[in-house]
Amino acid sequence: MRRPGPAARSLAGRAAAALTAGAALLGLAGCAEPEATATAGRPAWEEPADYSFTIDSRCGERGFLGLFRIRVAGREVSGVEPLDEGARAAPRSAALTLGQVLAEYQRAREAGADLAEAEFDEADGHPVRIEVDPDERSVDDEFCYRVSAYAVG
């Protein structure tokens, strides 16, 4: 049996290297999914019936801009305390529960937003940062939230 010459071995080696590199790139492409990194190792958060949190909403043009202390009872906003001038000007009816904030983020991801990033608490999985820009070419359609002082009960 005749062995392949150096040119054939070189071509076969390059093809094998290309296949290996392609497989590695495909594996890395899966790692680029923002949610895959955010969910790894953290518990799934289930919205409790009653809780409170502070939310800082600064992005876009919306009625819910500013720093707020929110109380939730029965999974509905039961109290809103504005903590800065922007929040004092916002209508109380624009306040959101964390469940609603998370639903906004999920809808944006499903709709193919240009940017949809989230970070979650490592201990219980509640959202601590959400940033969404549905269309990078549009002005003021984005929204972002930073959550702190989360307490159940």
mmCIF file with all atom_site columns, C-alpha atoms in Angstrom:
data_model
loop_
_atom_site.group_PDB
_atom_site.id
_atom_site.type_symbol
_atom_site.label_atom_id
_atom_site.label_alt_id
_atom_site.label_comp_id
_atom_site.label_asym_id
_atom_site.label_entity_id
_atom_site.label_seq_id
_atom_site.pdbx_PDB_ins_code
_atom_site.Cartn_x
_atom_site.Cartn_y
_atom_site.Cartn_z
_atom_site.occupancy
_atom_site.B_iso_or_equiv
_atom_site.pdbx_formal_charge
_atom_site.auth_seq_id
_atom_site.auth_comp_id
_atom_site.auth_asym_id
_atom_site.auth_atom_id
_atom_site.pdbx_PDB_model_num
ATOM 1   C CA . MET A 1 1   ? 0.000   0.000  0.000  1.00 0.00 ? 1   MET A CA 1
ATOM 2   C CA . ARG A 1 2   ? 1.305   3.390  -0.954 1.00 0.00 ? 2   ARG A CA 1
ATOM 3   C CA . ARG A 1 3   ? 1.604   6.026  1.803  1.00 0.00 ? 3   ARG A CA 1
ATOM 4   C CA . PRO A 1 4   ? 0.318   9.536  1.077  1.00 0.00 ? 4   PRO A CA 1
ATOM 5   C CA . GLY A 1 5   ? 2.959   12.063 0.133  1.00 0.00 ? 5   GLY A CA 1
ATOM 6   C CA . PRO A 1 6   ? 3.877   15.135 2.223  1.00 0.00 ? 6   PRO A CA 1
ATOM 7   C CA . ALA A 1 7   ? 1.358   17.375 0.412  1.00 0.00 ? 7   ALA A CA 1
ATOM 8   C CA . ALA A 1 8   ? -1.533  14.995 1.165  1.00 0.00 ? 8   ALA A CA 1
ATOM 9   C CA . ARG A 1 9   ? -0.433  14.601 4.797  1.00 0.00 ? 9   ARG A CA 1
ATOM 10  C CA . SER A 1 10  ? -0.161  18.388 5.120  1.00 0.00 ? 10  SER A CA 1
ATOM 11  C CA . LEU A 1 11  ? -3.656  18.869 3.651  1.00 0.00 ? 11  LEU A CA 1
ATOM 12  C CA . ALA A 1 12  ? -5.084  16.201 5.979  1.00 0.00 ? 12  ALA A CA 1
ATOM 13  C CA . GLY A 1 13  ? -3.354  17.845 8.961  1.00 0.00 ? 13  GLY A CA 1
ATOM 14  C CA . ARG A 1 14  ? -4.716  21.265 8.042  1.00 0.00 ? 14  ARG A CA 1
ATOM 15  C CA . ALA A 1 15  ? -8.231  19.825 7.637  1.00 0.00 ? 15  ALA A CA 1
ATOM 16  C CA . ALA A 1 16  ? -8.038  18.124 11.032 1.00 0.00 ? 16  ALA A CA 1
ATOM 17  C CA . ALA A 1 17  ? -6.754  21.334 12.631 1.00 0.00 ? 17  ALA A CA 1
ATOM 18  C CA . ALA A 1 18  ? -9.541  23.340 10.990 1.00 0.00 ? 18  ALA A CA 1
ATOM 19  C CA . LEU A 1 19  ? -12.171 20.880 12.253 1.00 0.00 ? 19  LEU A CA 1
ATOM 20  C CA . THR A 1 20  ? -10.712 21.010 15.766 1.00 0.00 ? 20  THR A CA 1
ATOM 21  C CA . ALA A 1 21  ? -10.615 24.825 15.728 1.00 0.00 ? 21  ALA A CA 1
ATOM 22  C CA . GLY A 1 22  ? -14.157 24.962 14.371 1.00 0.00 ? 22  GLY A CA 1
ATOM 23  C CA . ALA A 1 23  ? -15.411 22.673 17.113 1.00 0.00 ? 23  ALA A CA 1
ATOM 24  C CA . ALA A 1 24  ? -13.629 24.791 19.720 1.00 0.00 ? 24  ALA A CA 1
ATOM 25  C CA . LEU A 1 25  ? -15.194 27.974 18.327 1.00 0.00 ? 25  LEU A CA 1
ATOM 26  C CA . LEU A 1 26  ? -18.634 26.415 18.378 1.00 0.00 ? 26  LEU A CA 1
ATOM 27  C CA . GLY A 1 27  ? -18.078 25.447 21.995 1.00 0.00 ? 27  GLY A CA 1
ATOM 28  C CA . LEU A 1 28  ? -17.013 28.997 22.840 1.00 0.00 ? 28  LEU A CA 1
ATOM 29  C CA . ALA A 1 29  ? -20.001 30.444 20.997 1.00 0.00 ? 29  ALA A CA 1
ATOM 30  C CA . GLY A 1 30  ? -22.235 28.668 23.474 1.00 0.00 ? 30  GLY A CA 1
ATOM 31  C CA . CYS A 1 31  ? -20.353 30.398 26.306 1.00 0.00 ? 31  CYS A CA 1
ATOM 32  C CA . ALA A 1 32  ? -21.148 33.813 24.843 1.00 0.00 ? 32  ALA A CA 1
ATOM 33  C CA . GLU A 1 33  ? -24.813 33.466 25.841 1.00 0.00 ? 33  GLU A CA 1
ATOM 34  C CA . PRO A 1 34  ? -25.126 36.019 28.710 1.00 0.00 ? 34  PRO A CA 1
ATOM 35  C CA . GLU A 1 35  ? -27.790 34.066 30.569 1.00 0.00 ? 35  GLU A CA 1
ATOM 36  C CA . ALA A 1 36  ? -25.762 30.840 30.527 1.00 0.00 ? 36  ALA A CA 1
ATOM 37  C CA . THR A 1 37  ? -23.017 32.514 32.555 1.00 0.00 ? 37  THR A CA 1
ATOM 38  C CA . ALA A 1 38  ? -25.450 34.299 34.844 1.00 0.00 ? 38  ALA A CA 1
ATOM 39  C CA . THR A 1 39  ? -27.378 31.153 35.751 1.00 0.00 ? 39  THR A CA 1
ATOM 40  C CA . ALA A 1 40  ? -24.431 28.829 36.254 1.00 0.00 ? 40  ALA A CA 1
ATOM 41  C CA . GLY A 1 41  ? -24.247 27.785 39.884 1.00 0.00 ? 41  GLY A CA 1
ATOM 42  C CA . ARG A 1 42  ? -26.978 30.077 41.175 1.00 0.00 ? 42  ARG A CA 1
ATOM 43  C CA . PRO A 1 43  ? -30.348 29.013 42.486 1.00 0.00 ? 43  PRO A CA 1
ATOM 44  C CA . ALA A 1 44  ? -33.448 29.752 40.438 1.00 0.00 ? 44  ALA A CA 1
ATOM 45  C CA . TRP A 1 45  ? -35.259 32.698 42.025 1.00 0.00 ? 45  TRP A CA 1
ATOM 46  C CA . GLU A 1 46  ? -38.943 32.411 42.751 1.00 0.00 ? 46  GLU A CA 1
ATOM 47  C CA . GLU A 1 47  ? -40.652 35.677 43.543 1.00 0.00 ? 47  GLU A CA 1
ATOM 48  C CA . PRO A 1 48  ? -41.850 35.574 47.153 1.00 0.00 ? 48  PRO A CA 1
ATOM 49  C CA . ALA A 1 49  ? -45.293 36.951 48.000 1.00 0.00 ? 49  ALA A CA 1
ATOM 50  C CA . ASP A 1 50  ? -43.923 39.676 50.294 1.00 0.00 ? 50  ASP A CA 1
ATOM 51  C CA . TYR A 1 51  ? -40.558 41.443 50.072 1.00 0.00 ? 51  TYR A CA 1
ATOM 52  C CA . SER A 1 52  ? -38.893 44.832 49.774 1.00 0.00 ? 52  SER A CA 1
ATOM 53  C CA . PHE A 1 53  ? -35.960 46.200 47.812 1.00 0.00 ? 53  PHE A CA 1
ATOM 54  C CA . THR A 1 54  ? -34.259 49.362 46.651 1.00 0.00 ? 54  THR A CA 1
ATOM 55  C CA . ILE A 1 55  ? -34.095 49.900 42.913 1.00 0.00 ? 55  ILE A CA 1
ATOM 56  C CA . ASP A 1 56  ? -32.059 52.436 40.977 1.00 0.00 ? 56  ASP A CA 1
ATOM 57  C CA . SER A 1 57  ? -33.497 53.047 37.505 1.00 0.00 ? 57  SER A CA 1
ATOM 58  C CA . ARG A 1 58  ? -31.465 55.472 35.377 1.00 0.00 ? 58  ARG A CA 1
ATOM 59  C CA . CYS A 1 59  ? -31.643 54.518 31.698 1.00 0.00 ? 59  CYS A CA 1
ATOM 60  C CA . GLY A 1 60  ? -33.973 55.552 28.904 1.00 0.00 ? 60  GLY A CA 1
ATOM 61  C CA . GLU A 1 61  ? -37.007 57.764 28.847 1.00 0.00 ? 61  GLU A CA 1
ATOM 62  C CA . ARG A 1 62  ? -39.629 56.211 31.086 1.00 0.00 ? 62  ARG A CA 1
ATOM 63  C CA . GLY A 1 63  ? -41.852 57.161 33.950 1.00 0.00 ? 63  GLY A CA 1
ATOM 64  C CA . PHE A 1 64  ? -39.937 54.914 36.352 1.00 0.00 ? 64  PHE A CA 1
ATOM 65  C CA . LEU A 1 65  ? -36.621 56.772 36.723 1.00 0.00 ? 65  LEU A CA 1
ATOM 66  C CA . GLY A 1 66  ? -34.820 57.401 39.978 1.00 0.00 ? 66  GLY A CA 1
ATOM 67  C CA . LEU A 1 67  ? -33.983 55.694 43.241 1.00 0.00 ? 67  LEU A CA 1
ATOM 68  C CA . PHE A 1 68  ? -36.920 53.980 44.989 1.00 0.00 ? 68  PHE A CA 1
ATOM 69  C CA . ARG A 1 69  ? -37.607 51.788 47.997 1.00 0.00 ? 69  ARG A CA 1
ATOM 70  C CA . ILE A 1 70  ? -40.350 49.347 46.955 1.00 0.00 ? 70  ILE A CA 1
ATOM 71  C CA . ARG A 1 71  ? -42.515 47.155 49.180 1.00 0.00 ? 71  ARG A CA 1
ATOM 72  C CA . VAL A 1 72  ? -44.330 44.185 47.655 1.00 0.00 ? 72  VAL A CA 1
ATOM 73  C CA . ALA A 1 73  ? -47.284 42.368 49.245 1.00 0.00 ? 73  ALA A CA 1
ATOM 74  C CA . GLY A 1 74  ? -49.054 39.517 47.517 1.00 0.00 ? 74  GLY A CA 1
ATOM 75  C CA . ARG A 1 75  ? -46.668 39.979 44.538 1.00 0.00 ? 75  ARG A CA 1
ATOM 76  C CA . GLU A 1 76  ? -48.037 43.500 43.955 1.00 0.00 ? 76  GLU A CA 1
ATOM 77  C CA . VAL A 1 77  ? -46.431 46.845 44.723 1.00 0.00 ? 77  VAL A CA 1
ATOM 78  C CA . SER A 1 78  ? -47.845 47.944 48.077 1.00 0.00 ? 78  SER A CA 1
ATOM 79  C CA . GLY A 1 79  ? -45.537 50.843 48.854 1.00 0.00 ? 79  GLY A CA 1
ATOM 80  C CA . VAL A 1 80  ? -43.219 53.193 47.008 1.00 0.00 ? 80  VAL A CA 1
ATOM 81  C CA . GLU A 1 81  ? -40.771 55.509 48.742 1.00 0.00 ? 81  GLU A CA 1
ATOM 82  C CA . PRO A 1 82  ? -38.949 57.929 46.437 1.00 0.00 ? 82  PRO A CA 1
ATOM 83  C CA . LEU A 1 83  ? -35.336 58.342 47.547 1.00 0.00 ? 83  LEU A CA 1
ATOM 84  C CA . ASP A 1 84  ? -34.177 61.101 45.162 1.00 0.00 ? 84  ASP A CA 1
ATOM 85  C CA . GLU A 1 85  ? -35.555 63.992 43.101 1.00 0.00 ? 85  GLU A CA 1
ATOM 86  C CA . GLY A 1 86  ? -36.065 61.891 39.980 1.00 0.00 ? 86  GLY A CA 1
ATOM 87  C CA . ALA A 1 87  ? -38.095 59.356 41.930 1.00 0.00 ? 87  ALA A CA 1
ATOM 88  C CA . ARG A 1 88  ? -40.211 62.088 43.550 1.00 0.00 ? 88  ARG A CA 1
ATOM 89  C CA . ALA A 1 89  ? -41.320 63.202 40.074 1.00 0.00 ? 89  ALA A CA 1
ATOM 90  C CA . ALA A 1 90  ? -42.195 59.658 38.940 1.00 0.00 ? 90  ALA A CA 1
ATOM 91  C CA . PRO A 1 91  ? -45.781 58.413 39.117 1.00 0.00 ? 91  PRO A CA 1
ATOM 92  C CA . ARG A 1 92  ? -46.132 55.756 41.841 1.00 0.00 ? 92  ARG A CA 1
ATOM 93  C CA . SER A 1 93  ? -48.142 53.631 39.399 1.00 0.00 ? 93  SER A CA 1
ATOM 94  C CA . ALA A 1 94  ? -44.969 53.132 37.322 1.00 0.00 ? 94  ALA A CA 1
ATOM 95  C CA . ALA A 1 95  ? -43.235 51.178 40.121 1.00 0.00 ? 95  ALA A CA 1
ATOM 96  C CA . LEU A 1 96  ? -42.451 47.540 39.339 1.00 0.00 ? 96  LEU A CA 1
ATOM 97  C CA . THR A 1 97  ? -42.035 44.354 41.339 1.00 0.00 ? 97  THR A CA 1
ATOM 98  C CA . LEU A 1 98  ? -38.849 42.344 40.781 1.00 0.00 ? 98  LEU A CA 1
ATOM 99  C CA . GLY A 1 99  ? -41.008 39.759 39.040 1.00 0.00 ? 99  GLY A CA 1
ATOM 100 C CA . GLN A 1 100 ? -42.136 42.440 36.569 1.00 0.00 ? 100 GLN A CA 1
ATOM 101 C CA . VAL A 1 101 ? -38.550 43.665 36.085 1.00 0.00 ? 101 VAL A CA 1
ATOM 102 C CA . LEU A 1 102 ? -37.432 40.107 35.341 1.00 0.00 ? 102 LEU A CA 1
ATOM 103 C CA . ALA A 1 103 ? -40.362 39.615 32.935 1.00 0.00 ? 103 ALA A CA 1
ATOM 104 C CA . GLU A 1 104 ? -39.337 42.798 31.055 1.00 0.00 ? 104 GLU A CA 1
ATOM 105 C CA . TYR A 1 105 ? -35.823 41.397 30.722 1.00 0.00 ? 105 TYR A CA 1
ATOM 106 C CA . GLN A 1 106 ? -37.088 37.990 29.505 1.00 0.00 ? 106 GLN A CA 1
ATOM 107 C CA . ARG A 1 107 ? -39.378 39.592 26.897 1.00 0.00 ? 107 ARG A CA 1
ATOM 108 C CA . ALA A 1 108 ? -36.477 41.678 25.604 1.00 0.00 ? 108 ALA A CA 1
ATOM 109 C CA . ARG A 1 109 ? -34.248 38.592 25.300 1.00 0.00 ? 109 ARG A CA 1
ATOM 110 C CA . GLU A 1 110 ? -36.956 36.641 23.505 1.00 0.00 ? 110 GLU A CA 1
ATOM 111 C CA . ALA A 1 111 ? -37.529 39.571 21.129 1.00 0.00 ? 111 ALA A CA 1
ATOM 112 C CA . GLY A 1 112 ? -33.826 39.619 20.198 1.00 0.00 ? 112 GLY A CA 1
ATOM 113 C CA . ALA A 1 113 ? -32.739 42.817 21.991 1.00 0.00 ? 113 ALA A CA 1
ATOM 114 C CA . ASP A 1 114 ? -29.337 44.118 20.911 1.00 0.00 ? 114 ASP A CA 1
ATOM 115 C CA . LEU A 1 115 ? -28.310 44.068 24.578 1.00 0.00 ? 115 LEU A CA 1
ATOM 116 C CA . ALA A 1 116 ? -29.916 42.035 27.365 1.00 0.00 ? 116 ALA A CA 1
ATOM 117 C CA . GLU A 1 117 ? -27.710 41.394 30.381 1.00 0.00 ? 117 GLU A CA 1
ATOM 118 C CA . ALA A 1 118 ? -28.557 40.365 33.906 1.00 0.00 ? 118 ALA A CA 1
ATOM 119 C CA . GLU A 1 119 ? -26.718 39.559 37.109 1.00 0.00 ? 119 GLU A CA 1
ATOM 120 C CA . PHE A 1 120 ? -28.243 37.568 39.930 1.00 0.00 ? 120 PHE A CA 1
ATOM 121 C CA . ASP A 1 121 ? -27.551 37.200 43.642 1.00 0.00 ? 121 ASP A CA 1
ATOM 122 C CA . GLU A 1 122 ? -25.402 34.138 44.268 1.00 0.00 ? 122 GLU A CA 1
ATOM 123 C CA . ALA A 1 123 ? -27.214 33.198 47.481 1.00 0.00 ? 123 ALA A CA 1
ATOM 124 C CA . ASP A 1 124 ? -30.877 33.230 46.411 1.00 0.00 ? 124 ASP A CA 1
ATOM 125 C CA . GLY A 1 125 ? -30.868 34.114 42.702 1.00 0.00 ? 125 GLY A CA 1
ATOM 126 C CA . HIS A 1 126 ? -32.843 37.386 42.825 1.00 0.00 ? 126 HIS A CA 1
ATOM 127 C CA . PRO A 1 127 ? -31.891 39.881 40.105 1.00 0.00 ? 127 PRO A CA 1
ATOM 128 C CA . VAL A 1 128 ? -29.336 42.514 41.164 1.00 0.00 ? 128 VAL A CA 1
ATOM 129 C CA . ARG A 1 129 ? -28.675 44.141 37.775 1.00 0.00 ? 129 ARG A CA 1
ATOM 130 C CA . ILE A 1 130 ? -30.639 44.208 34.543 1.00 0.00 ? 130 ILE A CA 1
ATOM 131 C CA . GLU A 1 131 ? -29.587 46.144 31.467 1.00 0.00 ? 131 GLU A CA 1
ATOM 132 C CA . VAL A 1 132 ? -31.502 46.088 28.189 1.00 0.00 ? 132 VAL A CA 1
ATOM 133 C CA . ASP A 1 133 ? -31.183 48.002 24.947 1.00 0.00 ? 133 ASP A CA 1
ATOM 134 C CA . PRO A 1 134 ? -33.741 46.667 22.469 1.00 0.00 ? 134 PRO A CA 1
ATOM 135 C CA . ASP A 1 135 ? -32.244 48.553 19.502 1.00 0.00 ? 135 ASP A CA 1
ATOM 136 C CA . GLU A 1 136 ? -28.795 50.152 19.741 1.00 0.00 ? 136 GLU A CA 1
ATOM 137 C CA . ARG A 1 137 ? -29.720 52.501 16.875 1.00 0.00 ? 137 ARG A CA 1
ATOM 138 C CA . SER A 1 138 ? -32.697 53.938 18.764 1.00 0.00 ? 138 SER A CA 1
ATOM 139 C CA . VAL A 1 139 ? -32.332 56.620 21.392 1.00 0.00 ? 139 VAL A CA 1
ATOM 140 C CA . ASP A 1 140 ? -33.793 56.241 24.890 1.00 0.00 ? 140 ASP A CA 1
ATOM 141 C CA . ASP A 1 141 ? -35.447 52.828 24.426 1.00 0.00 ? 141 ASP A CA 1
ATOM 142 C CA . GLU A 1 142 ? -33.065 51.179 26.892 1.00 0.00 ? 142 GLU A CA 1
ATOM 143 C CA . PHE A 1 143 ? -33.683 50.388 30.537 1.00 0.00 ? 143 PHE A CA 1
ATOM 144 C CA . CYS A 1 144 ? -31.412 49.424 33.392 1.00 0.00 ? 144 CYS A CA 1
ATOM 145 C CA . TYR A 1 145 ? -31.973 48.562 37.013 1.00 0.00 ? 145 TYR A CA 1
ATOM 146 C CA . ARG A 1 146 ? -29.697 48.016 39.973 1.00 0.00 ? 146 ARG A CA 1
ATOM 147 C CA . VAL A 1 147 ? -31.275 46.254 42.927 1.00 0.00 ? 147 VAL A CA 1
ATOM 148 C CA . SER A 1 148 ? -30.024 46.417 46.519 1.00 0.00 ? 148 SER A CA 1
ATOM 149 C CA . ALA A 1 149 ? -31.287 45.972 50.090 1.00 0.00 ? 149 ALA A CA 1
ATOM 150 C CA . TYR A 1 150 ? -33.490 43.036 49.072 1.00 0.00 ? 150 TYR A CA 1
ATOM 151 C CA . ALA A 1 151 ? -35.334 41.478 52.017 1.00 0.00 ? 151 ALA A CA 1
ATOM 152 C CA . VAL A 1 152 ? -38.033 38.815 52.110 1.00 0.00 ? 152 VAL A CA 1
ATOM 153 C CA . GLY A 1 153 ? -40.976 39.316 54.420 1.00 0.00 ? 153 GLY A CA 1
#
